[in-house]
Amino acid sequence: MISQVSWDDKADPESHGKANDVVPNNERELVAHVISEDDDPSLNPWTFRSFFIGFGLSAFGSALAEIYYFKPQTLTVSLMFLAIISYIIGTAMDSFIPRRGIFRWLNPHPFNKKENAFVIIMASAASNAALATEVLAVQRLYYDVNPNPATSVFLLFSSQLLGYGIGGLMRSVLLYPSKMFYPNVLPLVSMFDALFRDGTAAQRKIQVFWTVFSVIFVWELFPEWIFPLLTGFSIFCLALPDNPAVSRLFGGSNGNEGLGVLSICFDWQYISALNPFIVPLKALLSVLFGYILCIAVFMAVFYGNVWKARNFPFLSQVLFYENGTLYDQSLIMDADYQVDSELVAEQGLPYYASTWVVYLIATNLALAATITHLLLWNYDDMCAAWTWLSPASFWRTWQGFDWRFWKYNGRHEEVKITDDLDPHYAQMLKYPDAPNSWYGLTAVLSLIVALVVIYKSDSTLPWWGLVVALLLATVFILFIVALYAMTGIPLSIQTFVQMVAGYLHRGKPMANMYFVLYSYNTMNQAQLLLRDLKVAQYVKLPPRAAFAAQVIGTLFGAAVNFVLMNSIVSNRSDILLSVQGSNVWSGQQVQQYNSQAIAWGGLSNELFSIGSRYHWVPLSYVIGLFVPIPFWLVHRYWPKLRTDFIYTPLICGFIGTLAVGINASALSFLIVGFTSQWWLRTRCPRWFQKYNYIVAAALDGGTQVMVFILSFAVFGAAGHTHLFPSWWGANQVGNYDHCVLLQ
């Protein structure tokens, strides 16, 4: 039987040799072993240096994210990449700027962990291409609607901040408890602990970090550019290079090639799309079950010719005519860019690739299963999440309300210090809080602005549609973010809200886009807010500093997003509207967003209603509500079977996981994940506690820096593509793994 260790024994894991040999049994023990609980209240994040680096990286990250959005190769700005760059700049300013006279404003004291966290949270909030810029680009390119700059900017502000306000009000359930430990941020925080902590153990971690960072940095040159066969090495493809069935099942080195079964991937960029070092063991088991089911279901659907699957590509996300040619959506739109039923009758209803239909079904199953799963297993937590909506809570807020909110003294509500209280949260109680009223005010102001904007921007979305979108977002914030906080695996609600919007606003693609913006994007923003607040909690960054960094970064980044989007659309509209684009600019994402809005906003009733071709897509949501119940009943009456290890939402979601992209990394992901979370955690707990997350951080950091360099040097982000000369390991005229090219 594994012994338990008290919090006092775990406070400094480097100081207690025996504690390091204990296998972490739950989230609380895991975090206690790998992240320091120490805090130095004298460390000051409010420095000119923090804002200087923060604004600089926010401008860089937001501009880069928006440029990437209109590139043929879509990339995102990595949090780990920003963390490493900010650390280098901060330590350089610390080392080379004097601390005398006027220079003390630039370099008041050694660059510290809280400054770095402040910069990262600010830059992270800015370094996303705001979904509202996508909506504005579609309006300009396809609907000849051009909202004035003020309306556009306020659209960006309201859509980005609504999720912050709603998510912030759920902090007591989605942030403070130990079980909400956000495994995705553990490598980042572990890196901070190593970089800013003194002592021999910390120095060893730093050495490990930079060694692994350097090795993976150099290694990524090979699978990314010189030797791309390493992206997906398949013995079956090499043995049978001309067999279409082999390509569908075993191929996976290129986008939408095949399922990548038994392929080995040596490219960390693809393996770590979801870092396997951080996914908990229970979640990994569910991922494995879902992955196996996905392979079986996809092959059965295709070779069983379900939904005429053999007429279309094996993996694809676009719409087709029945004969397999691409569906021309412009032929079913009237002069007002709304779907015309008579034109639809002439063209015929479009088809999806059948594997994409399975993905849609799996997504709905997962969303519904998430609600039931959390209500069954975490009922008390879910109920507690709505206490802020109770009359008593509103009365307390009103009683203590002062319109001079900047004078709020920061006193926390009475929090009873017990053994059950998360120790990292307990350390934060010494700092003035950013109260619920601040988050509530953010939500209310954003809602008022949104109500004005949807009419000023000719969105065609009525006020009640906005309200429904926000209600859906609020519900999903509670359930989807809770699952993300416990497993590190995000689920998307985009398909579901597009379906709901299609039924509510039939024949109105633009209304569908705005509905998705204020539901899907609101949930995503709440998830980002809570993730970054967890970073702040782990590094003990004061709540007000975290709130300021997030809001400033979000508003600043949104403004930069708008300026760049406006410039690119004004000067490159012909290229963005073309199917192929150029090697510098592409409208692929704008086109896809508009196409999805037409399909869901204009054809939901014809494609997805009961009795129609794809009626199992909405019905799967109903079925998903019942999926977790048998597992819960089994655990209640036969607990020794340990069905509590099963996350049914993850199993359901991963049934559709191979529907898009490069799939050769799945086996490598599972091998690395089980090696880390089972073998190392149970057989080498000392090594796991010290180095598992610092190695994860180094692998991500080195990979992302090299990918960033290669993006501009050879992959066309700077305007010209320079592929490595074709050879056996770099098959530039087909699939890299040498499977037959089917599409």
PDB file of N, CA, C and O in Angstrom, residues 444-507:
ATOM      1  N   VAL A 444     -20.766  42.716 -17.619  1.00  0.00           N
ATOM      2  CA  VAL A 444     -21.934  43.570 -17.892  1.00  0.00           C
ATOM      3  C   VAL A 444     -21.605  44.611 -18.958  1.00  0.00           C
ATOM      4  O   VAL A 444     -22.376  44.828 -19.907  1.00  0.00           O
ATOM      5  N   LEU A 445     -20.465  45.281 -18.822  1.00  0.00           N
ATOM      6  CA  LEU A 445     -20.079  46.294 -19.812  1.00  0.00           C
ATOM      7  C   LEU A 445     -19.880  45.656 -21.190  1.00  0.00           C
ATOM      8  O   LEU A 445     -20.293  46.229 -22.210  1.00  0.00           O
ATOM      9  N   SER A 446     -19.266  44.483 -21.220  1.00  0.00           N
ATOM     10  CA  SER A 446     -19.056  43.798 -22.502  1.00  0.00           C
ATOM     11  C   SER A 446     -20.385  43.411 -23.138  1.00  0.00           C
ATOM     12  O   SER A 446     -20.552  43.503 -24.362  1.00  0.00           O
ATOM     13  N   LEU A 447     -21.351  42.990 -22.316  1.00  0.00           N
ATOM     14  CA  LEU A 447     -22.670  42.618 -22.840  1.00  0.00           C
ATOM     15  C   LEU A 447     -23.378  43.838 -23.420  1.00  0.00           C
ATOM     16  O   LEU A 447     -23.971  43.757 -24.512  1.00  0.00           O
ATOM     17  N   ILE A 448     -23.324  44.960 -22.732  1.00  0.00           N
ATOM     18  CA  ILE A 448     -23.963  46.179 -23.237  1.00  0.00           C
ATOM     19  C   ILE A 448     -23.355  46.585 -24.575  1.00  0.00           C
ATOM     20  O   ILE A 448     -24.055  46.918 -25.539  1.00  0.00           O
ATOM     21  N   VAL A 449     -22.018  46.553 -24.645  1.00  0.00           N
ATOM     22  CA  VAL A 449     -21.339  46.901 -25.890  1.00  0.00           C
ATOM     23  C   VAL A 449     -21.724  45.922 -26.997  1.00  0.00           C
ATOM     24  O   VAL A 449     -21.982  46.322 -28.139  1.00  0.00           O
ATOM     25  N   ALA A 450     -21.792  44.622 -26.664  1.00  0.00           N
ATOM     26  CA  ALA A 450     -22.148  43.610 -27.659  1.00  0.00           C
ATOM     27  C   ALA A 450     -23.546  43.848 -28.218  1.00  0.00           C
ATOM     28  O   ALA A 450     -23.782  43.679 -29.423  1.00  0.00           O
ATOM     29  N   LEU A 451     -24.492  44.222 -27.361  1.00  0.00           N
ATOM     30  CA  LEU A 451     -25.859  44.474 -27.816  1.00  0.00           C
ATOM     31  C   LEU A 451     -25.909  45.622 -28.818  1.00  0.00           C
ATOM     32  O   LEU A 451     -26.690  45.591 -29.780  1.00  0.00           O
ATOM     33  N   VAL A 452     -25.095  46.628 -28.595  1.00  0.00           N
ATOM     34  CA  VAL A 452     -25.045  47.751 -29.537  1.00  0.00           C
ATOM     35  C   VAL A 452     -24.360  47.324 -30.833  1.00  0.00           C
ATOM     36  O   VAL A 452     -24.823  47.615 -31.942  1.00  0.00           O
ATOM     37  N   VAL A 453     -23.268  46.590 -30.692  1.00  0.00           N
ATOM     38  CA  VAL A 453     -22.438  46.236 -31.842  1.00  0.00           C
ATOM     39  C   VAL A 453     -23.167  45.331 -32.823  1.00  0.00           C
ATOM     40  O   VAL A 453     -23.028  45.485 -34.043  1.00  0.00           O
ATOM     41  N   ILE A 454     -23.970  44.378 -32.349  1.00  0.00           N
ATOM     42  CA  ILE A 454     -24.608  43.433 -33.270  1.00  0.00           C
ATOM     43  C   ILE A 454     -25.587  44.129 -34.213  1.00  0.00           C
ATOM     44  O   ILE A 454     -25.890  43.622 -35.303  1.00  0.00           O
ATOM     45  N   TYR A 455     -26.085  45.285 -33.809  1.00  0.00           N
ATOM     46  CA  TYR A 455     -26.968  46.042 -34.694  1.00  0.00           C
ATOM     47  C   TYR A 455     -26.191  47.028 -35.552  1.00  0.00           C
ATOM     48  O   TYR A 455     -26.524  47.253 -36.717  1.00  0.00           O
ATOM     49  N   LYS A 456     -25.152  47.627 -34.998  1.00  0.00           N
ATOM     50  CA  LYS A 456     -24.348  48.580 -35.759  1.00  0.00           C
ATOM     51  C   LYS A 456     -23.507  47.896 -36.842  1.00  0.00           C
ATOM     52  O   LYS A 456     -23.115  48.540 -37.819  1.00  0.00           O
ATOM     53  N   SER A 457     -23.221  46.614 -36.657  1.00  0.00           N
ATOM     54  CA  SER A 457     -22.352  45.901 -37.606  1.00  0.00           C
ATOM     55  C   SER A 457     -23.136  45.108 -38.655  1.00  0.00           C
ATOM     56  O   SER A 457     -22.546  44.351 -39.419  1.00  0.00           O
ATOM     57  N   ASP A 458     -24.458  45.259 -38.693  1.00  0.00           N
ATOM     58  CA  ASP A 458     -25.308  44.531 -39.642  1.00  0.00           C
ATOM     59  C   ASP A 458     -25.110  43.025 -39.528  1.00  0.00           C
ATOM     60  O   ASP A 458     -25.023  42.298 -40.512  1.00  0.00           O
ATOM     61  N   SER A 459     -25.078  42.542 -38.305  1.00  0.00           N
ATOM     62  CA  SER A 459     -24.788  41.125 -38.071  1.00  0.00           C
ATOM     63  C   SER A 459     -25.954  40.213 -38.422  1.00  0.00           C
ATOM     64  O   SER A 459     -25.765  39.008 -38.616  1.00  0.00           O
ATOM     65  N   THR A 460     -27.151  40.727 -38.478  1.00  0.00           N
ATOM     66  CA  THR A 460     -28.421  39.992 -38.640  1.00  0.00           C
ATOM     67  C   THR A 460     -28.743  39.117 -37.432  1.00  0.00           C
ATOM     68  O   THR A 460     -29.722  38.374 -37.451  1.00  0.00           O
ATOM     69  N   LEU A 461     -27.930  39.186 -36.384  1.00  0.00           N
ATOM     70  CA  LEU A 461     -28.198  38.425 -35.152  1.00  0.00           C
ATOM     71  C   LEU A 461     -29.067  39.275 -34.239  1.00  0.00           C
ATOM     72  O   LEU A 461     -28.670  40.375 -33.843  1.00  0.00           O
ATOM     73  N   PRO A 462     -30.275  38.827 -33.872  1.00  0.00           N
ATOM     74  CA  PRO A 462     -31.129  39.619 -32.977  1.00  0.00           C
ATOM     75  C   PRO A 462     -30.604  39.572 -31.544  1.00  0.00           C
ATOM     76  O   PRO A 462     -29.784  38.720 -31.186  1.00  0.00           O
ATOM     77  N   TRP A 463     -31.140  40.457 -30.712  1.00  0.00           N
ATOM     78  CA  TRP A 463     -30.650  40.537 -29.329  1.00  0.00           C
ATOM     79  C   TRP A 463     -30.871  39.228 -28.581  1.00  0.00           C
ATOM     80  O   TRP A 463     -30.028  38.806 -27.789  1.00  0.00           O
ATOM     81  N   TRP A 464     -32.004  38.568 -28.851  1.00  0.00           N
ATOM     82  CA  TRP A 464     -32.269  37.324 -28.123  1.00  0.00           C
ATOM     83  C   TRP A 464     -31.311  36.210 -28.565  1.00  0.00           C
ATOM     84  O   TRP A 464     -31.000  35.301 -27.793  1.00  0.00           O
ATOM     85  N   GLY A 465     -30.844  36.285 -29.814  1.00  0.00           N
ATOM     86  CA  GLY A 465     -29.844  35.322 -30.262  1.00  0.00           C
ATOM     87  C   GLY A 465     -28.537  35.486 -29.507  1.00  0.00           C
ATOM     88  O   GLY A 465     -27.873  34.498 -29.159  1.00  0.00           O
ATOM     89  N   LEU A 466     -28.161  36.735 -29.234  1.00  0.00           N
ATOM     90  CA  LEU A 466     -26.969  37.000 -28.434  1.00  0.00           C
ATOM     91  C   LEU A 466     -27.129  36.439 -27.034  1.00  0.00           C
ATOM     92  O   LEU A 466     -26.192  35.831 -26.473  1.00  0.00           O
ATOM     93  N   VAL A 467     -28.308  36.612 -26.444  1.00  0.00           N
ATOM     94  CA  VAL A 467     -28.562  36.108 -25.089  1.00  0.00           C
ATOM     95  C   VAL A 467     -28.447  34.591 -25.056  1.00  0.00           C
ATOM     96  O   VAL A 467     -27.819  34.009 -24.154  1.00  0.00           O
ATOM     97  N   VAL A 468     -29.028  33.912 -26.056  1.00  0.00           N
ATOM     98  CA  VAL A 468     -28.940  32.446 -26.107  1.00  0.00           C
ATOM     99  C   VAL A 468     -27.483  32.015 -26.255  1.00  0.00           C
ATOM    100  O   VAL A 468     -27.034  31.053 -25.607  1.00  0.00           O
ATOM    101  N   ALA A 469     -26.736  32.714 -27.098  1.00  0.00           N
ATOM    102  CA  ALA A 469     -25.321  32.381 -27.297  1.00  0.00           C
ATOM    103  C   ALA A 469     -24.548  32.471 -25.985  1.00  0.00           C
ATOM    104  O   ALA A 469     -23.734  31.597 -25.660  1.00  0.00           O
ATOM    105  N   LEU A 470     -24.813  33.510 -25.206  1.00  0.00           N
ATOM    106  CA  LEU A 470     -24.099  33.696 -23.939  1.00  0.00           C
ATOM    107  C   LEU A 470     -24.540  32.684 -22.889  1.00  0.00           C
ATOM    108  O   LEU A 470     -23.725  32.235 -22.071  1.00  0.00           O
ATOM    109  N   LEU A 471     -25.818  32.322 -22.896  1.00  0.00           N
ATOM    110  CA  LEU A 471     -26.270  31.294 -21.960  1.00  0.00           C
ATOM    111  C   LEU A 471     -25.598  29.953 -22.254  1.00  0.00           C
ATOM    112  O   LEU A 471     -25.165  29.243 -21.337  1.00  0.00           O
ATOM    113  N   LEU A 472     -25.506  29.608 -23.537  1.00  0.00           N
ATOM    114  CA  LEU A 472     -24.809  28.376 -23.900  1.00  0.00           C
ATOM    115  C   LEU A 472     -23.346  28.436 -23.476  1.00  0.00           C
ATOM    116  O   LEU A 472     -22.796  27.467 -22.933  1.00  0.00           O
ATOM    117  N   ALA A 473     -22.713  29.583 -23.722  1.00  0.00           N
ATOM    118  CA  ALA A 473     -21.302  29.733 -23.338  1.00  0.00           C
ATOM    119  C   ALA A 473     -21.122  29.576 -21.840  1.00  0.00           C
ATOM    120  O   ALA A 473     -20.175  28.922 -21.375  1.00  0.00           O
ATOM    121  N   THR A 474     -22.025  30.157 -21.058  1.00  0.00           N
ATOM    122  CA  THR A 474     -21.921  30.090 -19.595  1.00  0.00           C
ATOM    123  C   THR A 474     -22.013  28.648 -19.105  1.00  0.00           C
ATOM    124  O   THR A 474     -21.239  28.228 -18.238  1.00  0.00           O
ATOM    125  N   VAL A 475     -22.943  27.891 -19.660  1.00  0.00           N
ATOM    126  CA  VAL A 475     -23.082  26.483 -19.257  1.00  0.00           C
ATOM    127  C   VAL A 475     -21.840  25.697 -19.636  1.00  0.00           C
ATOM    128  O   VAL A 475     -21.289  24.927 -18.835  1.00  0.00           O
ATOM    129  N   PHE A 476     -21.356  25.901 -20.842  1.00  0.00           N
ATOM    130  CA  PHE A 476     -20.211  25.124 -21.296  1.00  0.00           C
ATOM    131  C   PHE A 476     -18.911  25.543 -20.614  1.00  0.00           C
ATOM    132  O   PHE A 476     -17.991  24.733 -20.491  1.00  0.00           O
ATOM    133  N   ILE A 477     -18.819  26.793 -20.186  1.00  0.00           N
ATOM    134  CA  ILE A 477     -17.642  27.200 -19.416  1.00  0.00           C
ATOM    135  C   ILE A 477     -17.506  26.322 -18.182  1.00  0.00           C
ATOM    136  O   ILE A 477     -16.421  25.834 -17.855  1.00  0.00           O
ATOM    137  N   LEU A 478     -18.615  26.110 -17.499  1.00  0.00           N
ATOM    138  CA  LEU A 478     -18.584  25.306 -16.280  1.00  0.00           C
ATOM    139  C   LEU A 478     -18.125  23.878 -16.567  1.00  0.00           C
ATOM    140  O   LEU A 478     -17.229  23.353 -15.903  1.00  0.00           O
ATOM    141  N   PHE A 479     -18.690  23.253 -17.573  1.00  0.00           N
ATOM    142  CA  PHE A 479     -18.430  21.832 -17.797  1.00  0.00           C
ATOM    143  C   PHE A 479     -17.150  21.585 -18.603  1.00  0.00           C
ATOM    144  O   PHE A 479     -16.322  20.753 -18.227  1.00  0.00           O
ATOM    145  N   ILE A 480     -16.982  22.282 -19.711  1.00  0.00           N
ATOM    146  CA  ILE A 480     -15.830  22.022 -20.578  1.00  0.00           C
ATOM    147  C   ILE A 480     -14.533  22.472 -19.908  1.00  0.00           C
ATOM    148  O   ILE A 480     -13.507  21.779 -19.981  1.00  0.00           O
ATOM    149  N   VAL A 481     -14.550  23.620 -19.247  1.00  0.00           N
ATOM    150  CA  VAL A 481     -13.334  24.095 -18.585  1.00  0.00           C
ATOM    151  C   VAL A 481     -12.995  23.208 -17.389  1.00  0.00           C
ATOM    152  O   VAL A 481     -11.820  22.965 -17.094  1.00  0.00           O
ATOM    153  N   ALA A 482     -14.007  22.705 -16.695  1.00  0.00           N
ATOM    154  CA  ALA A 482     -13.741  21.778 -15.580  1.00  0.00           C
ATOM    155  C   ALA A 482     -13.025  20.530 -16.090  1.00  0.00           C
ATOM    156  O   ALA A 482     -12.051  20.059 -15.480  1.00  0.00           O
ATOM    157  N   LEU A 483     -13.501  19.974 -17.199  1.00  0.00           N
ATOM    158  CA  LEU A 483     -12.841  18.798 -17.765  1.00  0.00           C
ATOM    159  C   LEU A 483     -11.422  19.136 -18.200  1.00  0.00           C
ATOM    160  O   LEU A 483     -10.478  18.363 -17.963  1.00  0.00           O
ATOM    161  N   TYR A 484     -11.240  20.287 -18.808  1.00  0.00           N
ATOM    162  CA  TYR A 484      -9.901  20.737 -19.233  1.00  0.00           C
ATOM    163  C   TYR A 484      -8.981  20.913 -18.037  1.00  0.00           C
ATOM    164  O   TYR A 484      -7.807  20.529 -18.072  1.00  0.00           O
ATOM    165  N   ALA A 485      -9.508  21.472 -16.951  1.00  0.00           N
ATOM    166  CA  ALA A 485      -8.701  21.718 -15.759  1.00  0.00           C
ATOM    167  C   ALA A 485      -8.240  20.426 -15.110  1.00  0.00           C
ATOM    168  O   ALA A 485      -7.174  20.377 -14.488  1.00  0.00           O
ATOM    169  N   MET A 486      -9.018  19.362 -15.233  1.00  0.00           N
ATOM    170  CA  MET A 486      -8.672  18.095 -14.589  1.00  0.00           C
ATOM    171  C   MET A 486      -7.868  17.154 -15.487  1.00  0.00           C
ATOM    172  O   MET A 486      -7.133  16.306 -14.993  1.00  0.00           O
ATOM    173  N   THR A 487      -7.991  17.311 -16.814  1.00  0.00           N
ATOM    174  CA  THR A 487      -7.328  16.371 -17.725  1.00  0.00           C
ATOM    175  C   THR A 487      -6.307  17.022 -18.638  1.00  0.00           C
ATOM    176  O   THR A 487      -5.449  16.334 -19.189  1.00  0.00           O
ATOM    177  N   GLY A 488      -6.402  18.328 -18.845  1.00  0.00           N
ATOM    178  CA  GLY A 488      -5.524  19.003 -19.786  1.00  0.00           C
ATOM    179  C   GLY A 488      -5.961  18.859 -21.226  1.00  0.00           C
ATOM    180  O   GLY A 488      -5.258  19.308 -22.138  1.00  0.00           O
ATOM    181  N   ILE A 489      -7.109  18.250 -21.474  1.00  0.00           N
ATOM    182  CA  ILE A 489      -7.581  17.996 -22.838  1.00  0.00           C
ATOM    183  C   ILE A 489      -8.765  18.913 -23.139  1.00  0.00           C
ATOM    184  O   ILE A 489      -9.800  18.823 -22.484  1.00  0.00           O
ATOM    185  N   PRO A 490      -8.625  19.807 -24.113  1.00  0.00           N
ATOM    186  CA  PRO A 490      -9.729  20.719 -24.443  1.00  0.00           C
ATOM    187  C   PRO A 490     -10.719  20.079 -25.404  1.00  0.00           C
ATOM    188  O   PRO A 490     -10.349  19.290 -26.272  1.00  0.00           O
ATOM    189  N   LEU A 491     -11.981  20.411 -25.240  1.00  0.00           N
ATOM    190  CA  LEU A 491     -13.019  20.008 -26.189  1.00  0.00           C
ATOM    191  C   LEU A 491     -13.586  21.262 -26.836  1.00  0.00           C
ATOM    192  O   LEU A 491     -13.711  22.300 -26.186  1.00  0.00           O
ATOM    193  N   SER A 492     -13.937  21.151 -28.091  1.00  0.00           N
ATOM    194  CA  SER A 492     -14.479  22.299 -28.820  1.00  0.00           C
ATOM    195  C   SER A 492     -16.001  22.239 -28.858  1.00  0.00           C
ATOM    196  O   SER A 492     -16.583  21.164 -29.047  1.00  0.00           O
ATOM    197  N   ILE A 493     -16.633  23.387 -28.698  1.00  0.00           N
ATOM    198  CA  ILE A 493     -18.097  23.451 -28.795  1.00  0.00           C
ATOM    199  C   ILE A 493     -18.538  24.099 -30.100  1.00  0.00           C
ATOM    200  O   ILE A 493     -19.724  24.339 -30.310  1.00  0.00           O
ATOM    201  N   GLN A 494     -17.587  24.369 -31.000  1.00  0.00           N
ATOM    202  CA  GLN A 494     -17.924  25.124 -32.205  1.00  0.00           C
ATOM    203  C   GLN A 494     -18.988  24.426 -33.043  1.00  0.00           C
ATOM    204  O   GLN A 494     -19.950  25.057 -33.490  1.00  0.00           O
ATOM    205  N   THR A 495     -18.836  23.129 -33.262  1.00  0.00           N
ATOM    206  CA  THR A 495     -19.802  22.406 -34.084  1.00  0.00           C
ATOM    207  C   THR A 495     -21.198  22.465 -33.480  1.00  0.00           C
ATOM    208  O   THR A 495     -22.192  22.692 -34.186  1.00  0.00           O
ATOM    209  N   PHE A 496     -21.282  22.279 -32.174  1.00  0.00           N
ATOM    210  CA  PHE A 496     -22.590  22.267 -31.526  1.00  0.00           C
ATOM    211  C   PHE A 496     -23.273  23.625 -31.619  1.00  0.00           C
ATOM    212  O   PHE A 496     -24.458  23.716 -31.957  1.00  0.00           O
ATOM    213  N   VAL A 497     -22.538  24.706 -31.338  1.00  0.00           N
ATOM    214  CA  VAL A 497     -23.178  26.022 -31.356  1.00  0.00           C
ATOM    215  C   VAL A 497     -23.510  26.443 -32.782  1.00  0.00           C
ATOM    216  O   VAL A 497     -24.491  27.180 -33.006  1.00  0.00           O
ATOM    217  N   GLN A 498     -22.716  25.981 -33.762  1.00  0.00           N
ATOM    218  CA  GLN A 498     -23.083  26.242 -35.153  1.00  0.00           C
ATOM    219  C   GLN A 498     -24.401  25.554 -35.499  1.00  0.00           C
ATOM    220  O   GLN A 498     -25.239  26.127 -36.212  1.00  0.00           O
ATOM    221  N   MET A 499     -24.590  24.359 -34.989  1.00  0.00           N
ATOM    222  CA  MET A 499     -25.826  23.626 -35.238  1.00  0.00           C
ATOM    223  C   MET A 499     -27.009  24.333 -34.590  1.00  0.00           C
ATOM    224  O   MET A 499     -28.063  24.524 -35.222  1.00  0.00           O
ATOM    225  N   VAL A 500     -26.848  24.751 -33.338  1.00  0.00           N
ATOM    226  CA  VAL A 500     -27.929  25.463 -32.646  1.00  0.00           C
ATOM    227  C   VAL A 500     -28.271  26.755 -33.379  1.00  0.00           C
ATOM    228  O   VAL A 500     -29.445  27.071 -33.618  1.00  0.00           O
ATOM    229  N   ALA A 501     -27.244  27.495 -33.764  1.00  0.00           N
ATOM    230  CA  ALA A 501     -27.485  28.753 -34.480  1.00  0.00           C
ATOM    231  C   ALA A 501     -28.170  28.511 -35.810  1.00  0.00           C
ATOM    232  O   ALA A 501     -29.007  29.309 -36.254  1.00  0.00           O
ATOM    233  N   GLY A 502     -27.830  27.393 -36.467  1.00  0.00           N
ATOM    234  CA  GLY A 502     -28.464  27.087 -37.748  1.00  0.00           C
ATOM    235  C   GLY A 502     -29.959  26.879 -37.623  1.00  0.00           C
ATOM    236  O   GLY A 502     -30.730  27.277 -38.497  1.00  0.00           O
ATOM    237  N   TYR A 503     -30.398  26.252 -36.526  1.00  0.00           N
ATOM    238  CA  TYR A 503     -31.828  26.036 -36.317  1.00  0.00           C
ATOM    239  C   TYR A 503     -32.531  27.315 -35.847  1.00  0.00           C
ATOM    240  O   TYR A 503     -33.699  27.548 -36.184  1.00  0.00           O
ATOM    241  N   LEU A 504     -31.820  28.138 -35.070  1.00  0.00           N
ATOM    242  CA  LEU A 504     -32.437  29.366 -34.562  1.00  0.00           C
ATOM    243  C   LEU A 504     -32.526  30.450 -35.622  1.00  0.00           C
ATOM    244  O   LEU A 504     -33.476  31.250 -35.641  1.00  0.00           O
ATOM    245  N   HIS A 505     -31.526  30.498 -36.493  1.00  0.00           N
ATOM    246  CA  HIS A 505     -31.459  31.582 -37.488  1.00  0.00           C
ATOM    247  C   HIS A 505     -31.278  30.964 -38.872  1.00  0.00           C
ATOM    248  O   HIS A 505     -30.213  31.067 -39.487  1.00  0.00           O
ATOM    249  N   ARG A 506     -32.318  30.331 -39.359  1.00  0.00           N
ATOM    250  CA  ARG A 506     -32.246  29.607 -40.617  1.00  0.00           C
ATOM    251  C   ARG A 506     -32.014  30.557 -41.784  1.00  0.00           C
ATOM    252  O   ARG A 506     -32.643  31.610 -41.889  1.00  0.00           O
ATOM    253  N   GLY A 507     -31.120  30.123 -42.666  1.00  0.00           N
ATOM    254  CA  GLY A 507     -30.848  30.900 -43.866  1.00  0.00           C
ATOM    255  C   GLY A 507     -30.049  32.155 -43.625  1.00  0.00           C
ATOM    256  O   GLY A 507     -29.956  33.000 -44.525  1.00  0.00           O
TER     257      GLY A 507
END
